[in-house]
C-alpha cells in the first residue's frame, strides 16, 4: 500500500512538472471545447441575428412582378405576401432586396395539377455567408406556404392533393451581375470545400511539423542541425519543404480514404434510413459538386484556391515546427500537442464550413491562425471581392513573415534547445 | 596567418544558469595543429564551455574569436567547425551512407563523393554503412559521427567527451583518428574529458576546470613535473584540494 502510494506520487510529480504534459493534458483540453463553443456561439448569434432581421424586414421589402396582371391566384399570393406589385424586375431589384416573379398561367397550371413557376431574384452582398442564402430559401418556403393557404381558403382545394404546386427558380444579383442560383451554389460549394481541404491539410501539416521537431528532440539531433553551415531561414525552409512532402502524402491518403467512403456509402446505405428524409437542397456538399464547381470557375479563382492551399500548408507547417520547439519534448508529445494546437487553430475554418462567418473582432483575432487568412483570401477572390481579397492577402503575407521570424528566433534560443529553466537564483554554497 | 597566432581564442567567458555559475571567467587559446583538452569532474562546466565555443549558447560575459572573427558566426564560419556533442544523437532511420552523403553535400557541395568515400574508410564500418543507424552500437555511432566530422575538413574540432562509453580498443582508435587529423591538417581541436589517461595520450595542452573556473593549465608532462606526481589524477586532487 505504502509502496503504491510512493509510486503514484512519483508519477504525479514527474508528469505534472513537465511543460509538455502540462500543455497537452491540462491546458489544451481545457481550452479546446470552450474556445470552439465560444467562437461557434458568437458566429451563430451573429448569423441568427442577421437572418432574423432579414426575415423580419422581408414582407414589406419584397416586390412582386406579375407576368399576367389579371391572374387571380397570383394577385392573392402577392397580397398575402404583403409585397408591392411592380412592373418589371429590372426596376424593382434596384429598390427591393428580393423580387418575386409569378409567371403566366399561374392559376391555370396549379388547378390543372401542373406546377406554376416562380422566379425569385435577390440581391446578395455576402454570398459566402449562409445567412443571405438562407433568406432566399426562407422566401421560397414562405411562398409555397402562401400558395397552399390561398388554395385552401380561396379555391377550396386541399393543397396536399397537388404534389408540387410551385417550382421556384432562384436568381441572384451580386455585384451588378445576375447569376443563376445554381451558380451561387457552386461558388458556395467551392467555398466550403476549400475550408474543408485547408482544415484537413492544415491539421496534417501541423502534426507532421511538430512531429519532425519531436523527432529531432528525441533523437538529440537538434545540435547537429543547428551547426550546419546554412542560415536559419534555409534550415526552416528545408524543413518546411520536407515536411510538406509528407503532409501532401498524408493528404493524398486521406483523399483515397474519402473516395472509398464515398463509393462505399451508397452501397452500404442503399436502402436509406427509414423515416429519415434526405434534405432536398442544392447547397449540399459533395466532392463531385466540388469538382463541378472547380470546373466552372474562372482561372483566377482556381489559381487563388490552389495558392491558398499551398500557403496555408506552408504557414501551418511553420507553426508546427514552432509548436514542436515549444511543446514537444519527444515524438509522442509532438503528436498530442500538434493535434490540440491544430484543433484550436482550425476553429475558424470549422465555422466557415458551417457556412457562417466570424464576427469582425474574431476575424481579426484569427488573422494569427496560419490557415484562416489564406482561406479568406481565396474565398474573396472566388466571390470577386477584390478589396477584401487584397486585405486578406496582406494579412497572409504579414502572418507568414511573422511566423517565420518567430520560428527562426525560437530555433536559435538556447533555452529551447537545452530546456533551460530559469529558476530563482539560488545562493551557491 | 602568423603561426604563433591562436586559431581560437576564448576570452573571459562567463555563463550563469539561474543561480549557478556554470562557467566563470574562462580563457584559453588554441593554436593550429594543437589538441587542447578541458578536464574536470562532472558539472565542472566543460560541456557549457564547448557549447559556447560551438556558438549554440551565448556567454553572459566574454567572447570567442575564431580565425580572427568574433561570434556570432554565419554559415561561412560554421562550415569550418565540427562539433560533436557529448550525447550526440543520430537519425535512426537513415543508413550510415545516407547520413554521410547528406552531411557531405551540405558542407562540401559538389565535392561530396570523394569525402563520403574517405569517411566510409575512416569509420571502418564497411558494409554496415548500408544499414540503418538505429541498429548501430554506441561505438559504431560515435565512429560514424567522427568520420562525418572529419570528412568535412574542419579547421576546428569541438569534441565533448569523444570516447565516453567506448571500450579501450575503440577509444584508442578514436584518439588516433583525432590526433592524425589535427597533425595532418593543421586544424585545432578542443576536447573535453574525464579520462586522465586519454589526456596524457592526446593533449598538447590541458586546462583543469573545477566549478566553472580554470584552476591549472599546461602541457601534461609539465604539470606532472610541477606537482612532482606520477599521473594527472594526482595533479587534479592536489589542485582542487581533493574536494570536487
Ligand atoms: N541547460 C542547463 N540548465 C541549467 N543548468 C545547466 C544547464 N546546462 C548546464 N547547467 C549547469 O551548469 C553546470 C555545468 O554543467 P556542464 O554540463 O557544463 O558540466 P560538465 O563539465 O560538462 O559535466 P559532465 O562531466 O557531467 O558532462 C552544472 O552545474 C549544470 O547543472
Ligand atoms: Mg559534459
XYZ file of C-alpha atoms in Angstrom, chain A residues 6-418:
413
model
C 5.058 6.331 -3.290
C 4.849 5.164 -6.879
C 1.714 7.159 -7.533
C 3.245 10.299 -6.044
C 6.332 9.872 -8.198
C 4.131 9.554 -11.265
C 2.115 12.658 -10.476
C 5.161 14.762 -9.683
C 7.132 13.718 -12.729
C 4.217 14.230 -15.085
C 2.763 17.428 -13.745
C 6.098 19.221 -13.713
C 6.651 18.546 -17.389
C 5.877 21.547 -19.559
C 4.775 19.286 -22.401
C 2.419 17.239 -20.284
C 1.068 20.393 -18.705
C 0.062 21.718 -22.092
C -1.275 18.594 -23.716
C -3.052 17.065 -20.749
C -4.182 20.035 -18.709
C -4.233 23.247 -20.703
C -5.266 22.139 -24.188
C -8.298 20.045 -23.180
C -9.362 22.955 -21.006
C -9.175 25.375 -23.909
C -10.378 23.460 -26.959
C -14.060 22.973 -26.251
C -14.805 26.317 -24.588
C -12.998 28.031 -27.459
C -14.914 26.081 -30.074
C -18.148 26.715 -28.221
C -17.422 30.400 -27.738
C -16.479 31.012 -31.330
C -19.410 28.994 -32.671
C -21.784 30.799 -30.328
C -20.610 34.206 -31.482
C -20.743 33.184 -35.132
C -24.175 31.603 -34.818
C -25.507 34.531 -32.810
C -24.385 36.957 -35.448
C -25.745 34.799 -38.247
C -29.014 34.211 -36.380
C -29.425 37.897 -35.681
C -28.845 38.812 -39.286
C -31.216 36.113 -40.504
C -33.937 37.160 -38.107
C -33.609 40.777 -39.116
C -33.680 39.910 -42.784
C -36.786 37.770 -42.363
C -38.496 40.352 -40.177
C -37.943 43.021 -42.767
C -38.854 40.755 -45.636
C -42.646 41.257 -46.019
C -42.606 44.970 -46.732
C -39.406 44.564 -48.620
C -40.366 42.160 -51.330
C -41.694 43.220 -54.688
C -43.841 41.019 -56.860
C -43.943 41.182 -60.609
C -46.964 39.597 -62.246
C -46.424 38.330 -65.747
C -50.178 38.121 -66.118
C -51.536 41.052 -64.087
C -55.046 39.640 -64.135
C -54.202 36.226 -62.693
C -56.432 35.778 -59.706
C -54.339 33.497 -57.559
C -51.142 35.355 -58.342
C -52.706 38.587 -57.169
C -53.902 36.948 -53.969
C -50.478 35.471 -53.295
C -48.886 38.883 -53.768
C -51.386 40.429 -51.370
C -50.804 37.840 -48.688
C -47.054 38.132 -49.025
C -47.524 41.788 -48.165
C -45.491 42.601 -51.218
C -45.735 45.594 -53.557
C -46.595 44.878 -57.135
C -44.109 46.323 -59.538
C -43.926 46.420 -63.291
C -40.508 44.989 -64.071
C -37.763 43.071 -62.307
C -35.033 45.394 -63.558
C -36.643 48.390 -61.921
C -37.775 46.647 -58.791
C -34.480 44.960 -57.924
C -32.844 48.360 -57.587
C -35.197 49.188 -54.732
C -36.038 45.848 -53.120
C -33.699 43.150 -51.799
C -35.853 40.481 -53.414
C -38.250 40.390 -56.327
C -40.667 37.522 -56.910
C -41.882 36.941 -60.448
C -45.092 34.938 -60.723
C -45.136 33.597 -64.244
C -48.147 33.458 -66.508
C -50.780 30.736 -66.247
C -50.217 30.668 -62.513
C -53.769 29.764 -61.509
C -54.358 27.587 -64.526
C -51.286 25.460 -64.024
C -51.938 24.830 -60.368
C -55.563 23.908 -60.824
C -54.592 21.567 -63.633
C -52.080 19.888 -61.350
C -49.081 21.273 -63.209
C -46.629 23.276 -61.174
C -46.679 27.020 -61.503
C -43.327 28.668 -61.880
C -41.889 31.408 -59.773
C -38.551 33.166 -60.054
C -37.035 34.800 -57.020
C -34.342 37.310 -57.770
C -32.492 38.520 -54.731
C -29.716 40.937 -54.123
C -26.897 39.479 -52.024
C -23.882 41.211 -50.602
C -22.080 38.347 -48.924
C -22.977 35.179 -50.784
C -20.266 33.264 -48.902
C -22.361 33.591 -45.785
C -25.204 31.166 -45.351
C -27.388 33.936 -43.907
C -28.195 35.625 -47.172
C -28.641 32.330 -48.941
C -30.965 31.272 -46.135
C -33.160 34.298 -46.778
C -33.744 33.091 -50.321
C -34.598 29.627 -49.044
C -36.899 31.135 -46.472
C -38.651 33.227 -49.070
C -39.157 30.217 -51.325
C -40.639 28.233 -48.461
C -42.881 31.124 -47.457
C -44.121 31.375 -50.999
C -45.074 27.723 -51.063
C -46.939 28.118 -47.790
C -48.829 31.128 -49.039
C -49.835 29.288 -52.185
C -51.130 26.406 -50.045
C -53.153 28.767 -47.911
C -54.622 30.505 -50.940
C -55.501 27.165 -52.476
C -57.293 26.125 -49.342
C -59.090 29.323 -48.452
C -59.971 30.713 -51.837
C -60.242 27.692 -54.054
C -61.240 25.099 -51.539
C -58.565 22.770 -52.797
C -56.625 20.614 -50.369
C -53.008 21.547 -51.189
C -51.903 18.042 -50.252
C -53.642 16.781 -53.357
C -51.280 18.731 -55.513
C -47.847 17.270 -55.459
C -45.778 20.286 -56.446
C -47.835 23.447 -56.604
C -44.890 25.716 -57.402
C -41.406 25.380 -58.770
C -39.128 28.084 -57.521
C -36.140 29.210 -59.530
C -33.748 31.473 -57.823
C -31.508 34.097 -59.304
C -29.064 36.247 -57.512
C -27.932 39.768 -58.186
C -24.388 40.003 -56.954
C -22.155 42.936 -57.770
C -24.451 44.070 -60.567
C -24.422 40.685 -62.213
C -27.404 38.372 -62.436
C -26.355 34.819 -61.546
C -28.312 31.602 -61.689
C -28.960 30.153 -58.245
C -27.068 27.030 -59.228
C -24.023 29.149 -59.981
C -24.146 30.570 -56.493
C -24.488 27.079 -55.124
C -21.342 26.088 -56.989
C -19.369 29.018 -55.623
C -20.713 28.134 -52.241
C -19.627 24.534 -52.534
C -16.186 25.697 -53.662
C -16.033 27.880 -50.598
C -16.952 25.128 -48.173
C -14.812 22.599 -49.982
C -11.823 24.912 -49.706
C -12.420 25.358 -45.994
C -12.578 21.596 -45.660
C -9.382 20.972 -47.653
C -7.422 23.595 -45.753
C -8.784 22.243 -42.495
C -7.676 18.676 -43.179
C -4.369 19.573 -44.807
C -3.667 22.111 -42.064
C -4.218 19.575 -39.323
C -1.944 17.102 -41.099
C 0.771 19.706 -41.800
C 0.733 20.935 -38.236
C 1.071 17.437 -36.871
C 3.878 16.475 -39.221
C 5.659 19.761 -38.447
C 5.514 19.181 -34.701
C 6.427 15.567 -35.205
C 9.569 16.424 -37.138
C 10.762 18.617 -34.254
C 9.758 15.943 -31.760
C 11.958 13.508 -33.652
C 14.910 15.932 -33.641
C 14.467 16.362 -29.896
C 14.050 12.712 -29.093
C 16.977 11.581 -31.207
C 19.128 14.514 -29.980
C 19.982 15.730 -33.454
C 18.972 19.337 -32.911
C 22.541 20.483 -32.255
C 23.752 18.751 -35.386
C 21.068 20.578 -37.328
C 21.896 23.957 -35.816
C 25.615 23.584 -36.557
C 25.003 23.103 -40.277
C 26.576 25.761 -42.498
C 23.246 27.131 -43.652
C 21.200 30.086 -42.467
C 18.339 29.595 -40.018
C 15.837 30.625 -42.662
C 17.247 27.993 -45.027
C 17.112 25.449 -42.251
C 13.428 26.098 -41.665
C 12.705 26.320 -45.391
C 14.322 22.921 -45.858
C 12.266 21.501 -43.051
C 9.073 23.011 -44.432
C 9.806 21.504 -47.835
C 10.417 18.036 -46.449
C 7.518 18.180 -44.023
C 5.177 19.447 -46.765
C 6.041 16.460 -48.918
C 4.989 14.144 -46.127
C 1.876 16.227 -45.403
C 0.824 16.015 -49.045
C 1.309 12.266 -48.935
C -0.874 12.225 -45.828
C -3.479 14.347 -47.560
C -3.417 12.109 -50.622
C -4.045 9.113 -48.423
C -6.899 10.979 -46.736
C -8.394 11.622 -50.174
C -8.146 7.953 -51.041
C -9.941 7.144 -47.794
C -12.572 9.742 -48.586
C -13.091 8.321 -52.075
C -13.525 4.829 -50.695
C -16.104 6.166 -48.256
C -17.981 8.000 -50.972
C -18.019 4.965 -53.226
C -18.948 2.618 -50.437
C -21.560 4.685 -48.623
C -24.311 4.413 -51.251
C -23.748 0.670 -51.396
C -23.900 0.203 -47.649
C -26.844 2.527 -47.219
C -28.615 1.554 -50.441
C -31.863 1.112 -48.519
C -31.589 4.527 -46.978
C -32.644 5.219 -43.442
C -36.238 4.591 -42.807
C -38.065 7.594 -41.517
C -35.198 9.929 -42.211
C -35.710 12.188 -45.160
C -32.890 13.307 -47.356
C -32.629 17.056 -47.210
C -33.503 18.431 -50.613
C -31.077 21.203 -51.244
C -28.729 22.197 -53.961
C -26.369 23.513 -51.316
C -25.332 20.012 -50.388
C -21.667 19.485 -50.106
C -20.244 16.736 -52.218
C -16.843 16.113 -53.789
C -18.498 15.810 -57.170
C -20.126 19.175 -56.577
C -16.695 20.463 -55.654
C -15.122 19.196 -58.851
C -18.012 20.673 -60.813
C -17.557 23.976 -59.008
C -13.873 23.955 -59.835
C -14.580 23.188 -63.475
C -16.946 26.091 -63.899
C -14.883 28.653 -62.050
C -12.569 31.219 -63.550
C -8.870 30.505 -63.897
C -8.072 33.271 -61.417
C -10.239 31.628 -58.795
C -8.718 28.210 -59.345
C -5.220 29.676 -59.082
C -6.248 31.505 -55.922
C -7.692 28.342 -54.411
C -4.596 26.281 -55.177
C -2.263 29.043 -53.973
C -4.210 29.451 -50.750
C -3.955 25.723 -50.083
C -0.186 25.857 -50.643
C 0.308 28.940 -48.475
C -1.896 27.541 -45.723
C 0.108 24.336 -45.750
C 3.434 26.148 -45.581
C 2.485 28.502 -42.801
C 0.792 25.742 -40.840
C 3.960 23.689 -41.157
C 5.966 26.604 -39.772
C 3.565 26.789 -36.843
C 4.007 23.054 -36.427
C 7.768 23.492 -36.208
C 7.279 26.299 -33.716
C 4.894 24.233 -31.613
C 7.396 21.386 -31.829
C 10.147 23.620 -30.480
C 7.945 24.959 -27.695
C 5.815 21.998 -26.725
C 7.262 18.748 -27.992
C 9.828 17.030 -25.829
C 9.569 13.851 -27.826
C 7.609 12.160 -30.569
C 4.514 11.329 -28.559
C 4.390 14.765 -27.031
C 4.646 16.198 -30.519
C 1.648 14.221 -31.704
C -0.546 15.231 -28.813
C 0.317 18.913 -28.710
C 0.238 19.080 -32.522
C -3.293 17.719 -32.582
C -4.572 20.113 -29.981
C -2.987 23.188 -31.480
C -4.275 22.177 -34.907
C -7.762 21.840 -33.497
C -7.643 25.250 -31.855
C -6.238 26.991 -34.914
C -8.766 25.306 -37.212
C -11.777 26.622 -35.309
C -12.493 29.474 -37.752
C -12.436 27.015 -40.640
C -14.945 24.798 -38.869
C -17.176 27.849 -38.556
C -16.753 28.595 -42.269
C -17.592 25.003 -43.086
C -20.890 25.508 -41.289
C -21.476 28.330 -43.738
C -21.034 31.036 -41.141
C -18.652 33.934 -40.950
C -16.853 35.047 -37.863
C -17.822 38.360 -36.304
C -15.258 41.003 -37.206
C -13.374 41.062 -33.861
C -12.922 37.301 -34.065
C -11.812 37.554 -37.685
C -9.100 39.915 -36.543
C -8.153 37.598 -33.689
C -7.897 34.622 -36.011
C -5.776 36.512 -38.508
C -2.957 34.952 -36.495
C -4.125 31.454 -37.378
C -1.974 30.122 -40.212
C -4.918 28.608 -42.075
C -7.523 31.347 -41.894
C -6.090 34.335 -43.821
C -5.058 32.268 -46.882
C -8.527 30.732 -46.907
C -10.227 34.122 -46.688
C -8.018 35.498 -49.461
C -9.074 32.743 -51.842
C -12.686 32.993 -50.727
C -12.767 36.697 -51.507
C -11.149 36.143 -54.894
C -13.662 33.417 -55.728
C -16.523 35.759 -54.849
C -14.957 38.693 -56.661
C -14.356 40.874 -53.599
C -11.105 42.420 -54.783
C -10.703 44.901 -51.944
C -11.190 42.361 -49.177
C -9.055 39.845 -51.042
C -6.188 42.330 -51.056
C -6.613 42.993 -47.358
C -6.558 39.297 -46.524
C -3.608 38.722 -48.857
C -1.646 41.368 -46.983
C -2.666 39.766 -43.692
C -1.459 36.415 -45.024
C 1.871 37.885 -46.027
C 2.408 39.543 -42.662
C 1.327 36.361 -40.945
C 3.802 34.119 -42.782
C 6.652 36.594 -42.328
C 5.993 36.945 -38.616
C 5.696 33.207 -38.141
C 8.960 32.627 -39.929
C 10.698 35.326 -37.897
C 9.393 33.972 -34.588
C 10.357 30.433 -35.528
C 13.864 31.477 -36.540
C 14.278 33.273 -33.223
C 12.901 30.331 -31.256
C 15.059 27.802 -33.031
C 18.099 29.856 -32.109
C 17.099 30.163 -28.497
C 19.379 28.188 -26.203
C 16.638 27.976 -23.624
C 14.591 25.968 -26.069
C 17.442 23.800 -27.302
C 18.607 22.824 -23.880
